[in-house]
């Protein structure tokens, strides 16, 4: 059930503003994650902490011993052949295997994905969307990360339930000079027009406590049409936990901070992922964010060269004070704080 953790007292404050000028240094801020191109992930179950001192039963991908929410951010280079090996180790609250609950991963924005279900010696079961792993089984997925950008990965097995339960994560593809070439530092899409000084990832989700409690207690109804989210997360945390450091010891299943720091005049790349099913308007206080890409594709017209722009110029970029993050979409935006006001 949704229960009291009692690990530490938390003030009852709502934290919505994340881009804070707190005497930030010149150090280059990077996205936290794990580097590939081969990843071994496991689907596990555990509790996370919420801002009111409660515990919520979750499922999540991990590359370690402990389940984490969201799953590890997978960082690869453009041109890499990426392989993800997924093991299904979901359990109930007593540690018993969920024998009738397969899991999987789909990769929106990636083409040519191959799976172990189609291997000469098939492993896994072909589901409605992709290759699924039964409990205790390991399946594999491979694709070429051909386009730089920010992407989502999530369960393709009953996604209405499994994404709600936490089987979600992000992929960052870094631009290179070519297949096997050097990474182009501080460029989101391999051109000076997409350059930045610092970068942060904001992974947006929400949760319905009743669904998680029903899964925990084994009383879940197949019908989730009455789902109603009452918790909202940035990088798997509620405020004020969003301000705590990466790997904070009292949040072992929520390793990613959401605190961003900047100083006037610096170009900050915001990688925004809406992995939920609700809208998540993302407001940048003080200055507009310039959205330069969506779903891992630069906002650039086919006729861009006709206006005299060099390749990689996002001439279809959008300036707005609120990024209207739509469910299932990712965004890359440049935000610069002027320091005025």
CSV table of C-alpha atoms in Angstrom, one decimal:
chain,number,residue,atom,x,y,z
A,1,UNK,CA,0.0,0.0,0.0
A,2,UNK,CA,0.9,3.7,-0.2
A,3,UNK,CA,2.7,3.8,3.2
A,4,UNK,CA,4.6,6.1,5.5
A,5,UNK,CA,8.4,5.9,5.0
A,6,UNK,CA,9.4,7.8,8.1
A,7,UNK,CA,13.0,8.1,6.8
A,8,UNK,CA,13.2,11.8,7.2
A,9,UNK,CA,11.0,14.8,7.6
A,10,UNK,CA,10.2,16.9,4.6
A,11,UNK,CA,8.8,20.5,4.4
A,12,UNK,CA,5.5,20.8,2.6
A,13,UNK,CA,6.6,23.0,-0.3
A,14,UNK,CA,6.0,22.7,-4.0
A,15,UNK,CA,9.1,23.1,-6.1
A,16,UNK,CA,8.3,24.0,-9.7
A,17,UNK,CA,11.2,26.2,-10.7
A,18,UNK,CA,14.3,24.2,-11.5
A,19,UNK,CA,16.5,26.5,-13.4
A,20,UNK,CA,18.2,28.3,-10.5
A,21,UNK,CA,21.1,30.7,-10.6
A,22,UNK,CA,22.7,29.7,-7.3
A,23,UNK,CA,26.2,31.0,-7.8
A,24,UNK,CA,26.8,28.3,-10.5
A,25,UNK,CA,30.4,27.7,-11.5
A,26,UNK,CA,31.8,27.5,-15.0
A,27,UNK,CA,31.9,23.7,-14.7
A,28,UNK,CA,30.3,21.9,-17.7
A,29,UNK,CA,27.0,20.2,-16.5
A,30,UNK,CA,26.3,16.9,-18.3
A,31,UNK,CA,23.4,14.5,-18.3
A,32,UNK,CA,23.8,11.6,-15.8
A,33,UNK,CA,23.5,8.2,-17.2
A,34,UNK,CA,25.5,5.1,-18.4
A,35,UNK,CA,27.4,4.8,-21.6
A,36,UNK,CA,27.2,2.0,-24.2
A,37,UNK,CA,26.8,0.8,-26.8
A,38,UNK,CA,25.9,-2.4,-25.0
A,39,UNK,CA,23.6,-2.3,-22.0
A,40,UNK,CA,22.3,-5.0,-19.6
A,41,UNK,CA,19.0,-4.0,-18.1
A,42,UNK,CA,16.8,-5.8,-15.6
A,43,UNK,CA,13.1,-5.1,-14.9
A,44,UNK,CA,12.6,-5.2,-11.1
A,45,UNK,CA,10.2,-4.0,-8.5
A,46,UNK,CA,10.7,-1.8,-5.4
A,47,UNK,CA,9.5,1.2,-3.5
A,48,UNK,CA,10.2,4.9,-4.3
A,49,UNK,CA,9.8,7.8,-1.9
A,50,UNK,CA,7.3,10.6,-2.5
A,51,UNK,CA,7.4,14.1,-1.2
A,52,UNK,CA,4.9,13.5,1.7
A,53,UNK,CA,7.1,10.8,3.2
A,54,UNK,CA,5.2,7.9,1.7
A,55,UNK,CA,6.4,4.9,-0.3
A,56,UNK,CA,5.0,3.9,-3.7
A,57,UNK,CA,5.4,0.4,-5.2
A,58,UNK,CA,7.0,0.7,-8.7
A,59,UNK,CA,8.5,-1.4,-11.5
A,60,UNK,CA,11.6,-0.1,-13.2
A,61,UNK,CA,14.6,-0.9,-15.4
A,62,UNK,CA,18.0,-1.0,-13.8
A,63,UNK,CA,21.6,-1.9,-14.7
A,64,UNK,CA,22.4,-2.7,-11.1
A,65,UNK,CA,21.1,-4.5,-8.0
A,66,UNK,CA,18.4,-2.0,-7.1
A,67,UNK,CA,15.4,-1.0,-9.3
A,68,UNK,CA,15.5,2.6,-10.3
A,69,UNK,CA,13.0,5.2,-11.5
A,70,UNK,CA,13.2,6.2,-14.2
A,71,UNK,CA,15.4,3.6,-15.9
A,72,UNK,CA,19.1,4.5,-16.6
A,73,UNK,CA,19.7,7.2,-19.2
A,74,UNK,CA,21.5,5.4,-22.0
A,75,UNK,CA,24.2,7.5,-23.6
A,76,UNK,CA,25.5,6.5,-27.0
A,77,UNK,CA,27.3,8.0,-30.0
A,78,UNK,CA,25.8,8.6,-33.4
A,79,UNK,CA,26.5,5.6,-35.6
A,80,UNK,CA,26.8,3.1,-32.7
A,81,UNK,CA,25.3,-0.3,-33.0
A,82,UNK,CA,23.3,-0.3,-29.8
A,83,UNK,CA,22.4,-3.6,-28.0
A,84,UNK,CA,20.1,-3.8,-25.0
A,85,UNK,CA,19.8,-7.1,-23.1
A,86,UNK,CA,16.7,-7.1,-21.0
A,87,UNK,CA,16.1,-9.6,-18.1
A,88,UNK,CA,12.6,-9.9,-16.5
A,89,UNK,CA,13.0,-10.2,-12.7
A,90,UNK,CA,9.7,-8.6,-11.6
A,91,UNK,CA,8.4,-9.8,-8.3
A,92,UNK,CA,5.6,-9.1,-5.9
A,93,UNK,CA,6.1,-7.5,-2.5
A,94,UNK,CA,7.0,-10.9,-1.0
A,95,UNK,CA,9.7,-11.5,-3.6
A,96,UNK,CA,7.8,-14.1,-5.6
A,97,UNK,CA,8.2,-14.0,-9.3
A,98,UNK,CA,5.4,-12.5,-11.4
A,99,UNK,CA,5.2,-15.5,-13.6
A,100,UNK,CA,2.4,-14.3,-15.8
A,101,UNK,CA,3.8,-10.8,-16.4
A,102,UNK,CA,6.1,-10.4,-19.5
A,103,UNK,CA,8.1,-7.2,-20.1
A,104,UNK,CA,9.7,-5.6,-23.1
A,105,UNK,CA,11.2,-2.4,-24.5
A,106,UNK,CA,10.3,-0.3,-27.5
A,107,UNK,CA,12.4,2.5,-28.9
A,108,UNK,CA,10.4,5.4,-30.5
A,109,UNK,CA,12.5,7.3,-33.1
A,110,UNK,CA,14.9,4.3,-33.8
A,111,UNK,CA,14.5,2.4,-37.0
A,112,UNK,CA,15.6,-1.1,-38.0
A,113,UNK,CA,15.3,-2.5,-34.5
A,114,UNK,CA,16.1,-6.2,-34.4
A,115,UNK,CA,15.3,-8.6,-31.6
A,116,UNK,CA,16.2,-12.0,-30.2
A,117,UNK,CA,12.7,-13.2,-31.2
A,118,UNK,CA,13.8,-13.1,-34.8
A,119,UNK,CA,17.2,-14.7,-34.3
A,120,UNK,CA,18.2,-18.1,-35.8
A,121,UNK,CA,17.5,-19.6,-32.4
A,122,UNK,CA,14.6,-17.4,-31.2
A,123,UNK,CA,14.6,-16.2,-27.6
A,124,UNK,CA,11.5,-14.5,-26.2
A,125,UNK,CA,7.9,-14.3,-27.3
A,126,UNK,CA,6.6,-12.0,-30.1
A,127,UNK,CA,4.2,-9.6,-28.5
A,128,UNK,CA,1.8,-7.1,-30.0
A,129,UNK,CA,4.6,-4.5,-30.4
A,130,UNK,CA,7.9,-6.2,-29.8
A,131,UNK,CA,9.8,-9.1,-28.4
A,132,UNK,CA,8.8,-9.9,-24.8
A,133,UNK,CA,10.7,-11.6,-22.0
A,134,UNK,CA,8.9,-14.0,-19.7
A,135,UNK,CA,9.8,-13.9,-16.0
A,136,UNK,CA,13.4,-15.1,-15.6
A,137,UNK,CA,14.1,-14.8,-19.3
A,138,UNK,CA,16.5,-12.4,-21.1
A,139,UNK,CA,15.8,-11.0,-24.6
A,140,UNK,CA,17.9,-8.6,-26.7
A,141,UNK,CA,17.3,-5.6,-28.9
A,142,UNK,CA,19.7,-4.0,-31.4
A,143,UNK,CA,19.6,-0.9,-33.6
A,144,UNK,CA,21.9,1.7,-35.1
A,145,UNK,CA,21.7,5.1,-33.5
A,146,UNK,CA,21.7,7.0,-36.7
A,147,UNK,CA,20.4,10.3,-35.6
A,148,UNK,CA,21.6,12.5,-32.7
A,149,UNK,CA,19.1,13.7,-30.1
A,150,UNK,CA,17.0,12.9,-27.1
A,151,UNK,CA,14.8,9.8,-27.2
A,152,UNK,CA,12.4,7.7,-25.0
A,153,UNK,CA,12.5,4.0,-24.3
A,154,UNK,CA,9.6,2.3,-22.6
A,155,UNK,CA,7.8,-1.0,-22.2
A,156,UNK,CA,5.9,-2.3,-25.2
A,157,UNK,CA,4.0,-4.8,-23.2
A,158,UNK,CA,0.6,-3.5,-21.9
A,159,UNK,CA,2.0,0.0,-21.9
A,160,UNK,CA,-1.1,1.5,-20.2
A,161,UNK,CA,0.0,-0.4,-17.1
A,162,UNK,CA,3.8,-0.9,-17.4
A,163,UNK,CA,4.7,2.7,-18.2
A,164,UNK,CA,2.5,3.8,-15.4
A,165,UNK,CA,4.4,1.4,-13.1
A,166,UNK,CA,7.7,2.9,-14.1
A,167,UNK,CA,9.2,0.9,-17.0
A,168,UNK,CA,10.5,4.0,-18.8
A,169,UNK,CA,13.8,5.7,-19.5
A,170,UNK,CA,15.6,7.9,-21.9
A,171,UNK,CA,18.4,7.7,-24.6
A,172,UNK,CA,20.8,10.4,-25.5
A,173,UNK,CA,22.6,10.1,-28.9
A,174,UNK,CA,25.6,12.3,-29.1
A,175,UNK,CA,26.5,13.7,-32.6
A,176,UNK,CA,29.8,12.6,-34.2
A,177,UNK,CA,31.9,13.4,-37.2
A,178,UNK,CA,30.8,10.1,-38.8
A,179,UNK,CA,30.4,6.4,-38.0
A,180,UNK,CA,33.2,5.6,-35.5
A,181,UNK,CA,34.2,9.3,-35.5
A,182,UNK,CA,34.8,11.7,-32.7
A,183,UNK,CA,32.0,13.1,-30.6
A,184,UNK,CA,31.3,16.8,-31.4
A,185,UNK,CA,31.4,18.3,-27.9
A,186,UNK,CA,28.7,20.7,-26.7
A,187,UNK,CA,26.7,20.4,-29.9
A,188,UNK,CA,23.2,18.9,-29.7
A,189,UNK,CA,22.9,18.1,-33.4
A,190,UNK,CA,26.4,18.4,-34.8
A,191,UNK,CA,26.4,22.0,-35.8
A,192,UNK,CA,27.5,25.3,-34.2
A,193,UNK,CA,23.9,26.4,-34.5
A,194,UNK,CA,23.0,23.8,-31.8
A,195,UNK,CA,25.9,24.6,-29.5
A,196,UNK,CA,25.4,24.9,-25.7
A,197,UNK,CA,27.4,25.5,-22.6
A,198,UNK,CA,25.6,23.2,-20.2
A,199,UNK,CA,22.9,20.5,-20.5
A,200,UNK,CA,20.3,19.0,-18.3
A,201,UNK,CA,17.7,16.2,-18.8
A,202,UNK,CA,14.1,16.6,-17.4
A,203,UNK,CA,12.2,13.4,-17.5
A,204,UNK,CA,8.5,14.1,-16.8
A,205,UNK,CA,6.0,11.5,-15.5
A,206,UNK,CA,3.0,11.1,-13.2
A,207,UNK,CA,1.4,8.4,-11.2
A,208,UNK,CA,-2.0,7.2,-9.9
A,209,UNK,CA,-1.5,6.0,-6.3
A,210,UNK,CA,-4.5,3.6,-6.6
A,211,UNK,CA,-3.0,1.7,-9.6
A,212,UNK,CA,0.3,1.2,-7.8
A,213,UNK,CA,-1.5,0.1,-4.6
A,214,UNK,CA,-3.6,-2.4,-6.5
A,215,UNK,CA,-0.5,-3.9,-8.2
A,216,UNK,CA,1.2,-4.1,-4.8
A,217,UNK,CA,-1.8,-5.8,-3.2
A,218,UNK,CA,-2.5,-8.1,-6.2
A,219,UNK,CA,-6.0,-6.6,-6.7
A,220,UNK,CA,-5.5,-4.8,-10.0
A,221,UNK,CA,-8.5,-4.6,-12.4
A,222,UNK,CA,-7.7,-4.9,-16.1
A,223,UNK,CA,-9.6,-1.7,-16.8
A,224,UNK,CA,-7.5,1.4,-16.2
A,225,UNK,CA,-9.9,3.9,-17.8
A,226,UNK,CA,-10.6,5.6,-14.5
A,227,UNK,CA,-6.9,6.3,-13.9
A,228,UNK,CA,-6.3,9.6,-12.3
A,229,UNK,CA,-2.8,10.9,-11.6
A,230,UNK,CA,-2.1,12.6,-8.3
A,231,UNK,CA,1.7,12.6,-8.2
A,232,UNK,CA,4.0,14.3,-10.7
A,233,UNK,CA,7.7,13.6,-11.1
A,234,UNK,CA,10.8,15.2,-12.6
A,235,UNK,CA,13.6,12.7,-13.0
A,236,UNK,CA,11.6,10.3,-10.8
A,237,UNK,CA,11.3,12.6,-7.9
A,238,UNK,CA,8.7,15.0,-6.4
A,239,UNK,CA,9.7,18.4,-5.0
A,240,UNK,CA,11.5,19.2,-2.9
A,241,UNK,CA,13.5,16.0,-3.5
A,242,UNK,CA,14.2,17.2,-7.0
A,243,UNK,CA,16.7,19.6,-5.5
A,244,UNK,CA,18.8,16.8,-3.8
A,245,UNK,CA,22.0,15.6,-5.4
A,246,UNK,CA,22.4,12.7,-7.8
A,247,UNK,CA,22.7,9.4,-5.9
A,248,UNK,CA,21.3,10.9,-2.7
A,249,UNK,CA,21.6,8.0,-0.2
A,250,UNK,CA,18.0,8.3,1.2
A,251,UNK,CA,16.6,7.9,-2.3
A,252,UNK,CA,18.3,4.7,-3.5
A,253,UNK,CA,15.7,3.9,-6.2
A,254,UNK,CA,15.6,7.6,-7.4
A,255,UNK,CA,19.2,8.4,-8.3
A,256,UNK,CA,18.7,11.4,-10.6
A,257,UNK,CA,18.6,15.0,-9.4
A,258,UNK,CA,16.5,17.6,-11.2
A,259,UNK,CA,18.4,20.7,-10.0
A,260,UNK,CA,19.9,22.8,-12.8
A,261,UNK,CA,22.3,25.6,-12.4
A,262,UNK,CA,23.2,28.4,-14.8
A,263,UNK,CA,24.7,31.9,-14.9
A,264,UNK,CA,23.7,34.8,-17.1
A,265,UNK,CA,24.5,34.5,-20.8
A,266,UNK,CA,25.2,30.8,-20.9
A,267,UNK,CA,23.4,28.6,-23.4
A,268,UNK,CA,21.7,25.7,-21.5
A,269,UNK,CA,20.4,22.7,-23.4
A,270,UNK,CA,17.2,21.4,-22.0
A,271,UNK,CA,16.5,17.8,-22.9
A,272,UNK,CA,12.8,17.3,-22.0
A,273,UNK,CA,11.1,14.0,-22.1
A,274,UNK,CA,7.4,13.4,-21.4
A,275,UNK,CA,7.2,9.7,-20.6
A,276,UNK,CA,3.7,10.0,-19.0
A,277,UNK,CA,0.2,10.0,-20.4
A,278,UNK,CA,-0.7,13.5,-19.2
A,279,UNK,CA,0.4,16.9,-20.6
A,280,UNK,CA,3.3,18.4,-18.7
A,281,UNK,CA,3.7,22.1,-19.5
A,282,UNK,CA,7.3,22.9,-18.7
A,283,UNK,CA,7.7,26.6,-17.7
A,284,UNK,CA,11.0,28.3,-17.8
A,285,UNK,CA,10.8,31.3,-15.6
A,286,UNK,CA,12.3,34.6,-16.7
A,287,UNK,CA,13.3,33.9,-20.3
A,288,UNK,CA,11.8,31.9,-23.2
A,289,UNK,CA,13.2,28.5,-24.2
A,290,UNK,CA,14.0,28.1,-27.9
A,291,UNK,CA,12.9,24.6,-29.0
A,292,UNK,CA,15.3,23.4,-31.7
A,293,UNK,CA,14.3,19.8,-32.0
A,294,UNK,CA,11.4,17.4,-31.3
A,295,UNK,CA,11.6,13.6,-31.1
A,296,UNK,CA,15.2,13.6,-32.0
A,297,UNK,CA,14.8,15.6,-35.2
A,298,UNK,CA,16.1,19.1,-35.8
A,299,UNK,CA,13.4,21.7,-36.5
A,300,UNK,CA,14.9,22.5,-39.9
A,301,UNK,CA,13.1,22.9,-43.2
A,302,UNK,CA,14.0,21.0,-46.4
A,303,UNK,CA,14.5,24.3,-48.1
A,304,UNK,CA,16.7,25.7,-45.4
A,305,UNK,CA,19.7,26.1,-47.8
A,306,UNK,CA,17.6,28.6,-49.9
A,307,UNK,CA,17.7,31.1,-47.1
A,308,UNK,CA,21.5,30.9,-47.0
A,309,UNK,CA,21.7,28.9,-43.8
A,310,UNK,CA,24.4,26.3,-43.2
A,311,UNK,CA,23.2,22.7,-42.6
A,312,UNK,CA,22.1,22.2,-39.0
A,313,UNK,CA,20.4,25.5,-38.7
A,314,UNK,CA,17.0,25.1,-36.9
A,315,UNK,CA,15.1,27.7,-38.8
A,316,UNK,CA,11.8,26.2,-37.6
A,317,UNK,CA,12.7,26.6,-34.0
A,318,UNK,CA,10.0,27.9,-31.6
A,319,UNK,CA,10.4,30.5,-28.8
A,320,UNK,CA,8.0,30.2,-25.9
A,321,UNK,CA,7.8,30.7,-22.2
A,322,UNK,CA,6.2,27.3,-21.7
A,323,UNK,CA,7.2,24.1,-23.5
A,324,UNK,CA,4.0,22.2,-24.0
A,325,UNK,CA,5.4,18.7,-23.4
A,326,UNK,CA,3.0,16.2,-25.1
A,327,UNK,CA,2.8,12.6,-23.9
A,328,UNK,CA,5.4,10.4,-25.6
A,329,UNK,CA,7.4,13.3,-27.1
A,330,UNK,CA,10.9,14.6,-26.5
A,331,UNK,CA,12.2,18.1,-27.0
A,332,UNK,CA,15.6,19.8,-27.1
A,333,UNK,CA,15.6,23.5,-26.3
A,334,UNK,CA,18.2,26.2,-25.7
A,335,UNK,CA,17.5,28.4,-22.7
A,336,UNK,CA,19.6,31.4,-21.8
A,337,UNK,CA,19.1,33.4,-18.6
A,338,UNK,CA,19.8,37.1,-19.1
A,339,UNK,CA,19.9,37.9,-15.4
A,340,UNK,CA,17.5,40.8,-15.9
A,341,UNK,CA,14.6,41.5,-13.6
